[in-house]
Coordinates of C-alpha atoms and ligand atoms in Angstrom, one line a residue:
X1 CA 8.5 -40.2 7.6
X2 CA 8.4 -41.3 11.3
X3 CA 11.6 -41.1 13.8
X4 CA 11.2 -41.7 17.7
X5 CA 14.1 -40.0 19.4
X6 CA 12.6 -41.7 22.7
X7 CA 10.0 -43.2 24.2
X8 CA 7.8 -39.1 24.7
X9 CA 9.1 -37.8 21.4
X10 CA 7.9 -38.4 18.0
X11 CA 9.0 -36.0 15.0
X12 CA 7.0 -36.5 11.6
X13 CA 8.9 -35.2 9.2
X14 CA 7.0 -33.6 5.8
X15 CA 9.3 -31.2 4.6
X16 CA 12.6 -31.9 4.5
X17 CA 16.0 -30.1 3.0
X18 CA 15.2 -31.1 -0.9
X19 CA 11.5 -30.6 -1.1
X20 CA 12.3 -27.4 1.0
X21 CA 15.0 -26.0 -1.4
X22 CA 12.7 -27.3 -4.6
X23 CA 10.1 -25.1 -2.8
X24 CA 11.9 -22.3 -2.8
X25 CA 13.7 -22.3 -6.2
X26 CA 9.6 -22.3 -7.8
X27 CA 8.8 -19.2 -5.3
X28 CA 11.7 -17.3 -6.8
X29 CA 11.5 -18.3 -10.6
X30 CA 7.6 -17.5 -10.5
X31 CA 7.7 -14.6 -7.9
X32 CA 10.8 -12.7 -9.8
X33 CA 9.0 -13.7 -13.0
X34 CA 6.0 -12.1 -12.5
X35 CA 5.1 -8.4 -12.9
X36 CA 5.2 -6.5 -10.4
X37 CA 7.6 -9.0 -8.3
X38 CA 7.3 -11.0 -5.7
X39 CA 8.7 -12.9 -2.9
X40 CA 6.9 -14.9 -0.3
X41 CA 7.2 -13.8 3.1
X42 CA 8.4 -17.8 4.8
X43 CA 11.6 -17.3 2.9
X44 CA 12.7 -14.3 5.7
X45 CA 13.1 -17.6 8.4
X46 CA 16.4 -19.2 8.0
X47 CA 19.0 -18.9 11.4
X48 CA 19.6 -15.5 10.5
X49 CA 16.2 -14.6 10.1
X50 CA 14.6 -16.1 13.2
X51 CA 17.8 -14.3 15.3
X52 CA 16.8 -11.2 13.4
X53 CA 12.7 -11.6 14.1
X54 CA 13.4 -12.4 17.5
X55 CA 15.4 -9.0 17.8
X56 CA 11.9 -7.4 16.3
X57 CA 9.9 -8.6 18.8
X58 CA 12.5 -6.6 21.6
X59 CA 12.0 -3.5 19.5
X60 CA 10.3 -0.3 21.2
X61 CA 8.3 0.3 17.9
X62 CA 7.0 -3.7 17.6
X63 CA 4.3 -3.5 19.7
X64 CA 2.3 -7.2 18.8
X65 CA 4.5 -9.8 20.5
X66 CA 4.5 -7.9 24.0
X67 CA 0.5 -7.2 23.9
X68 CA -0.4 -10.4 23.0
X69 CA 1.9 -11.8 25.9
X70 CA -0.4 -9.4 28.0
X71 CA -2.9 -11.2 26.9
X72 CA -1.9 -15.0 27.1
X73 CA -0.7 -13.5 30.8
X74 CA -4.4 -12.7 31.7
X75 CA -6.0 -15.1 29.9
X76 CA -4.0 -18.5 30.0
X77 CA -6.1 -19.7 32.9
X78 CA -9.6 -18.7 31.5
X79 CA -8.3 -20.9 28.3
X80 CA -7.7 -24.3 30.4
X81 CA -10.6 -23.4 32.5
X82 CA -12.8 -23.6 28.6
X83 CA -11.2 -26.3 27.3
X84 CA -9.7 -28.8 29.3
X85 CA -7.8 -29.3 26.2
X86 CA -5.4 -32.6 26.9
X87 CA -3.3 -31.5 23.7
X88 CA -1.4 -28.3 22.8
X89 CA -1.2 -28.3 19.0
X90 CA 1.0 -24.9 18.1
X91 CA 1.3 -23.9 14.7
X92 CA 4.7 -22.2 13.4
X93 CA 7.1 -21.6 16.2
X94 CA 7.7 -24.4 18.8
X95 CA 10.1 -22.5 21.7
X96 CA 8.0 -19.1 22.9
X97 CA 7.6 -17.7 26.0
X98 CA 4.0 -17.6 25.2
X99 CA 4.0 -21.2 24.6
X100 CA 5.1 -22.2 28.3
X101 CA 1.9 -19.8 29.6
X102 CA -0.4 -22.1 27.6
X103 CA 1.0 -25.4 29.1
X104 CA 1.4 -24.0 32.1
X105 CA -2.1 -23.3 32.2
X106 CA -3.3 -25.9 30.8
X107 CA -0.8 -28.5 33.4
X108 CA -2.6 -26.7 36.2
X109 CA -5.9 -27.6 35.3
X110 CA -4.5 -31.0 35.2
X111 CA -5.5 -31.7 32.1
X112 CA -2.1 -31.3 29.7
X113 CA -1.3 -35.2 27.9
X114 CA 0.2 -33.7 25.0
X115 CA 1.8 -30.8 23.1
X116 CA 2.6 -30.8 19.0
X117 CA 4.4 -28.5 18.2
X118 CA 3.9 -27.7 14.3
X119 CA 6.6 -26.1 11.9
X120 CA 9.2 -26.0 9.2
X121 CA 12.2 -26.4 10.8
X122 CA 13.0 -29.4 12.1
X123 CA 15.9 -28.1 14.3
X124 CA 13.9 -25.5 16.3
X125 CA 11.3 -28.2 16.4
X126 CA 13.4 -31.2 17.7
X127 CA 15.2 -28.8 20.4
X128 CA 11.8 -27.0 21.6
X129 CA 10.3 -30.9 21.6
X130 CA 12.9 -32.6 24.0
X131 CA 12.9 -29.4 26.2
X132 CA 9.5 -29.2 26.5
X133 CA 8.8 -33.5 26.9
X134 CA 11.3 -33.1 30.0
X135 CA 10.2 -29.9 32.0
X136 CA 6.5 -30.7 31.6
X137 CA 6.8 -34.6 31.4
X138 CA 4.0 -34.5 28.7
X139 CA 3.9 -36.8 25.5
X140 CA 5.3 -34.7 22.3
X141 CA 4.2 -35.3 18.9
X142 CA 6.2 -33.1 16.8
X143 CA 5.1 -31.9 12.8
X144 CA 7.9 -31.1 10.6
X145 CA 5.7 -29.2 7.9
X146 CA 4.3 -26.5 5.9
X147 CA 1.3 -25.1 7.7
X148 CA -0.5 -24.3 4.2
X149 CA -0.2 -28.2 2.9
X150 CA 0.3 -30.4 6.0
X151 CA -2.5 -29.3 8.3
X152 CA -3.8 -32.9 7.4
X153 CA -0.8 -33.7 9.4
X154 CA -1.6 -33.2 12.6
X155 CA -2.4 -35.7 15.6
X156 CA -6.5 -36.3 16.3
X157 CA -8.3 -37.6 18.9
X158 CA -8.7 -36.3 22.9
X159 CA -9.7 -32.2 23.4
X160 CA -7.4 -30.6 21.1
X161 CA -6.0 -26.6 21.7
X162 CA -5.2 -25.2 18.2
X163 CA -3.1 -22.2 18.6
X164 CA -1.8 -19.7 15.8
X165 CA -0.5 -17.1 17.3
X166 CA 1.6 -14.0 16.6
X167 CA -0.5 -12.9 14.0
X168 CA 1.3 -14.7 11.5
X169 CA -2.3 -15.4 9.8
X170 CA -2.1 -11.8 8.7
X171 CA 1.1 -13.0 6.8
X172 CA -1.5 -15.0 4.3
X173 CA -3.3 -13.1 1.5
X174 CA -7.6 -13.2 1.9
X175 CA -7.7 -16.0 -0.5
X176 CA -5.0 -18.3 1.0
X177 CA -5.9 -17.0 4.7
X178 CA -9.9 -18.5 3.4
X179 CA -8.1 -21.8 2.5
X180 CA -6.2 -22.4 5.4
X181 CA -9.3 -21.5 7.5
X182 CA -11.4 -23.8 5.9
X183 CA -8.9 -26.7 5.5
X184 CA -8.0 -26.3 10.0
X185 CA -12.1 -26.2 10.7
X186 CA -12.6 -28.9 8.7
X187 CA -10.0 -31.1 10.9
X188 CA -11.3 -29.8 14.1
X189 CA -14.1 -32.0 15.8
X190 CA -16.5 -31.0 18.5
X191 CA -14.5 -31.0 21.3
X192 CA -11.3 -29.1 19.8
X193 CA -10.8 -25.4 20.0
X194 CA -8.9 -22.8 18.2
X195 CA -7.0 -20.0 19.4
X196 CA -6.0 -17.1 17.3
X197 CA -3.8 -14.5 17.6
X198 CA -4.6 -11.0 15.1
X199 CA -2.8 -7.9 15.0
X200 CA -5.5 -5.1 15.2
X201 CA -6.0 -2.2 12.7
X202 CA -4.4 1.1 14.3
X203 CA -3.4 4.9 13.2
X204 CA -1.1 4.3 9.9
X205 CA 1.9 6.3 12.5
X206 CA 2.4 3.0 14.7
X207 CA 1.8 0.3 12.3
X208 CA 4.4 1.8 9.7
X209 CA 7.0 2.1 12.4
X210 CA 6.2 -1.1 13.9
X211 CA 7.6 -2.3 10.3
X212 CA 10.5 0.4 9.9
X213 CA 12.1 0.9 13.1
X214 CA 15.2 3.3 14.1
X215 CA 17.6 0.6 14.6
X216 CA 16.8 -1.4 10.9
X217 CA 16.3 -4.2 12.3
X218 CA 13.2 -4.9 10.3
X219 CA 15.2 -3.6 7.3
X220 CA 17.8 -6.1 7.4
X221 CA 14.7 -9.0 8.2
X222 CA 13.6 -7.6 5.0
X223 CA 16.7 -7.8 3.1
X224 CA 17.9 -11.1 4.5
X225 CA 15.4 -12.6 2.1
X226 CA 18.2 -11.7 -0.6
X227 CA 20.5 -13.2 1.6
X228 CA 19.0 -16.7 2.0
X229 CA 18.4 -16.7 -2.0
X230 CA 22.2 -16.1 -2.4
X231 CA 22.9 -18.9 -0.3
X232 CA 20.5 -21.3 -1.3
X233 CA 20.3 -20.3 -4.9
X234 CA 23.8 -19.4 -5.5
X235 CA 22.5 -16.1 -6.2
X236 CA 24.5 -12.9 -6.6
X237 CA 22.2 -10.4 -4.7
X238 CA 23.8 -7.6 -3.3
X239 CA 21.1 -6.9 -0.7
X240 CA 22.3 -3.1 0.3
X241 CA 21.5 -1.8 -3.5
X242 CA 17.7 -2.6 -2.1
X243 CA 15.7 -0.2 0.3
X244 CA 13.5 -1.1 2.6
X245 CA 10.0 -0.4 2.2
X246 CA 6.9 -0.4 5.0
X247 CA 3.6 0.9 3.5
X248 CA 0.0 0.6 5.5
X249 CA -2.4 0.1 2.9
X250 CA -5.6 1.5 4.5
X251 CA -8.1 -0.5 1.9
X252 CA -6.7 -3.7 1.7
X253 CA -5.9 -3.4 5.9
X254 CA -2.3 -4.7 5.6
X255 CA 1.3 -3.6 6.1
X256 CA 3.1 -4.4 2.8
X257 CA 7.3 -4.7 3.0
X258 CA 8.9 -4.3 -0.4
X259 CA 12.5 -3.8 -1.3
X260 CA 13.3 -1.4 -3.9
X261 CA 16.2 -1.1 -5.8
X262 CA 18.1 1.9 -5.8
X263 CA 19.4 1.7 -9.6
X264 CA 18.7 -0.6 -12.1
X265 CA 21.2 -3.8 -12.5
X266 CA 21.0 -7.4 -13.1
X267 CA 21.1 -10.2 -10.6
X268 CA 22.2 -13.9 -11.6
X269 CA 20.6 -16.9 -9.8
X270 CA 23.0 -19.4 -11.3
X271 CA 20.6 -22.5 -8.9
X272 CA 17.8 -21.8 -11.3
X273 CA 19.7 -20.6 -14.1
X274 CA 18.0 -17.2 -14.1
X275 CA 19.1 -13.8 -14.6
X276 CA 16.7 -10.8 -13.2
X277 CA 16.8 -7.3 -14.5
X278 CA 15.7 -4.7 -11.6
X279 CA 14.7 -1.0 -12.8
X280 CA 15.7 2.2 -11.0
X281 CA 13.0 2.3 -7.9
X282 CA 11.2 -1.2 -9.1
X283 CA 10.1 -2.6 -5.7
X284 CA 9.9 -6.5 -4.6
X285 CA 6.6 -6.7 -2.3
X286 CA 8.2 -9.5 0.3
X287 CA 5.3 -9.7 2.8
X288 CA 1.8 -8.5 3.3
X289 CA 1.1 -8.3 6.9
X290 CA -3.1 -8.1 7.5
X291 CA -4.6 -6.0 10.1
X292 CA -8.1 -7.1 11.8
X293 CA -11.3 -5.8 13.2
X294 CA -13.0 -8.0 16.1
X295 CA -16.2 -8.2 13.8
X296 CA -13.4 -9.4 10.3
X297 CA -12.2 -12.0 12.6
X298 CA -15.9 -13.2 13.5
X299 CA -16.8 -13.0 10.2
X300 CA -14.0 -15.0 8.8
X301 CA -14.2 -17.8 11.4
X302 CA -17.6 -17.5 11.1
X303 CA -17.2 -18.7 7.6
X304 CA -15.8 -21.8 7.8
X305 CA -18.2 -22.7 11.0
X306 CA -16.3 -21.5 13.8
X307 CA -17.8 -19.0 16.3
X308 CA -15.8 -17.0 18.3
X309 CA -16.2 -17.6 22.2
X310 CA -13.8 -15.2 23.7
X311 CA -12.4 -12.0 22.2
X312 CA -9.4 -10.6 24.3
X313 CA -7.1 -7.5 23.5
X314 CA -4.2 -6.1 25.6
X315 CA -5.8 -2.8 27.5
X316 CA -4.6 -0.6 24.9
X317 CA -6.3 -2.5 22.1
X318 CA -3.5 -2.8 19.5
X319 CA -3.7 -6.8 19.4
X320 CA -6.8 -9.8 19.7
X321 CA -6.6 -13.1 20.5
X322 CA -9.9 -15.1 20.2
X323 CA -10.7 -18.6 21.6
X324 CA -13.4 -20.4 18.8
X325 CA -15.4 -23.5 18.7
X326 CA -17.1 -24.9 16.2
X327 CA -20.4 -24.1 16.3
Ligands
AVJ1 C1 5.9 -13.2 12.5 C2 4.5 -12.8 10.6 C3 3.8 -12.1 12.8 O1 3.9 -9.9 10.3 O2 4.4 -8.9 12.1 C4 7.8 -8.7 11.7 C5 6.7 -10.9 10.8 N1 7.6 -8.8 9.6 N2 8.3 -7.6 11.1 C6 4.5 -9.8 11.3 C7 7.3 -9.5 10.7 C8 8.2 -7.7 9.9 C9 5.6 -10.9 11.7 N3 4.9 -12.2 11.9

């Protein structure tokens, strides 16, 4: 589905309201199904939840979003310099701060045409796409979609910029993460690049409280999962008889959040028709978060046929942000 708001602004639109609620609705029947349960972590981002993330990303203990701004902040013009990239593709989150350093950049090499911005929600995406087509004065080709089934989506041709930043990858388990990998190299051509943001591995101390902070913020991220179920499910969750959970899991390399519930009680989900039976202590695992190594990253892109350019960290080291071509 195609609408032009104007003459700079195009919006494809992949997901909208039904498929997104059908969506849903089979993530909770098979995730709350399943033994041990489960909940996938894409649910966390309805209005609430983006206001809540965006609060994360201002907490003392959440140190990725600030180092990898460090980065963008040093880097932005080293980026435009190596790929006179004429289009902007940004996958998941159309609005950031670190967005406007990449076009920025890339307008003062002189060679910014066009930014797409790529992600579920069609508001964010319609709002960051008329803002940005007016300050910049750039063409904007906007994907409503699901980053995991529409990256066949995206516009071609010219010297594309593929950026994923955040470290939202680490939000993908190693099978799904291989998928997606393979499926965005395959639609990359010779002159297109890819930039990645990764959260680094670290002393279990900081990552754990980067995912449990003093304030609960991240706690009630976590628990507005429940929330958004109620809402869109008709669901009866009472989300404060679930604690929050942040575990580093040193052999996997991922933070896990989980909710567990304090007692054992049933919860109905009268959308589905479903009724769930919680034990005393039985934990939800709501999001894996993965953690990387410069030579897991190489080795991943590597993979699928991209080779890794450029590796950049903040000076402390916590977070990398690596510019790939294929090879
Ligand atoms: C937005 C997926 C990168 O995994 O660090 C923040 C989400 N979860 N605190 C992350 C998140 C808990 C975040 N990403």
């Amino acid at each position: 589905m195609v609408t032009t708001d104007a003459s700079q602004v195009r919006v494809d639109v992949h997901l909208t309201p039904d498929t997104l609620a059908a969506a849903l609705a089979a993530d909770v029947r098979a995730g709350l199904g399943a033994a041990p349960k489960e909940l996938p972590p894409k649910w966390f981002y309805d209005d609430r939840g983006s206001e809540l993330f965006d609060a994360i990303t201002r907490l003392p203990e959440y140190y990725p979003t600030r180092a990898e701004r460090a980065v963008l902040m040093a880097r932005a013009g080293t980026i435009a310099a190596e790929t006179r990239a004429d289009t902007l593709v940004e996958l998941g989150s159309g609005t950031s701060e670190k967005t406007r350093l990449l076009l920025d950049a890339l307008t003062e090499a002189g060679s910014l045409r066009r930014f797409s911005p790529f992600d579920v929600s069609e508001a964010t995406l319609r709002g960051a796409a008329a803002a940005i087509s007016d300050e910049y004065g750039v063409t904007v080709h906007a994907v409503v979609g699901d980053f995991e089934r529409h990256l066949d989506r995206l516009p071609t041709g010219g010297r594309r910029l593929v950026a994923f930043l955040g470290g939202t990858i680490g939000n993908l388990a190693p099978p799904a993460r291989a998928a997606f990998l393979a499926e965005l190299a395959e639609g990359l051509g010779p002159d297109d690049a890819f930039l990645l943001g990764t959260d680094l591995v670290k002393d279990r101390d900081r990552l754990e409280a980067a995912y449990d902070d003093d304030a609960g913020v991240t706690a009630a991220f976590n628990r507005n999962v429940l929330h958004v179920i109620n809402d869109a499910l008709a669901a009866d969750f009472v989300p404060e008889r679930f604690d929050h959970v942040a575990r580093w899991d040193p052999d996997a390399a991922w933070i896990e959040m989980r909710l567990r519930s304090r007692e054992a009680h049933r919860v109905q989900i009268d959308g589905i028709g479903m009724t769930v039976g919680f034990g005393a202590g039985e934990e939800v695992r709501t999001e894996i978060s993965a953690k990387f190594t410069r030579p897991r990253v190489e080795q991943e892109l590597g993979a699928v046929g991209l080779t890794v350019r450029e590796w950049w960290t903040d000076p402390a080291g916590d977070f990398g942000v690596s510019l790939a071509t294929p090879s």
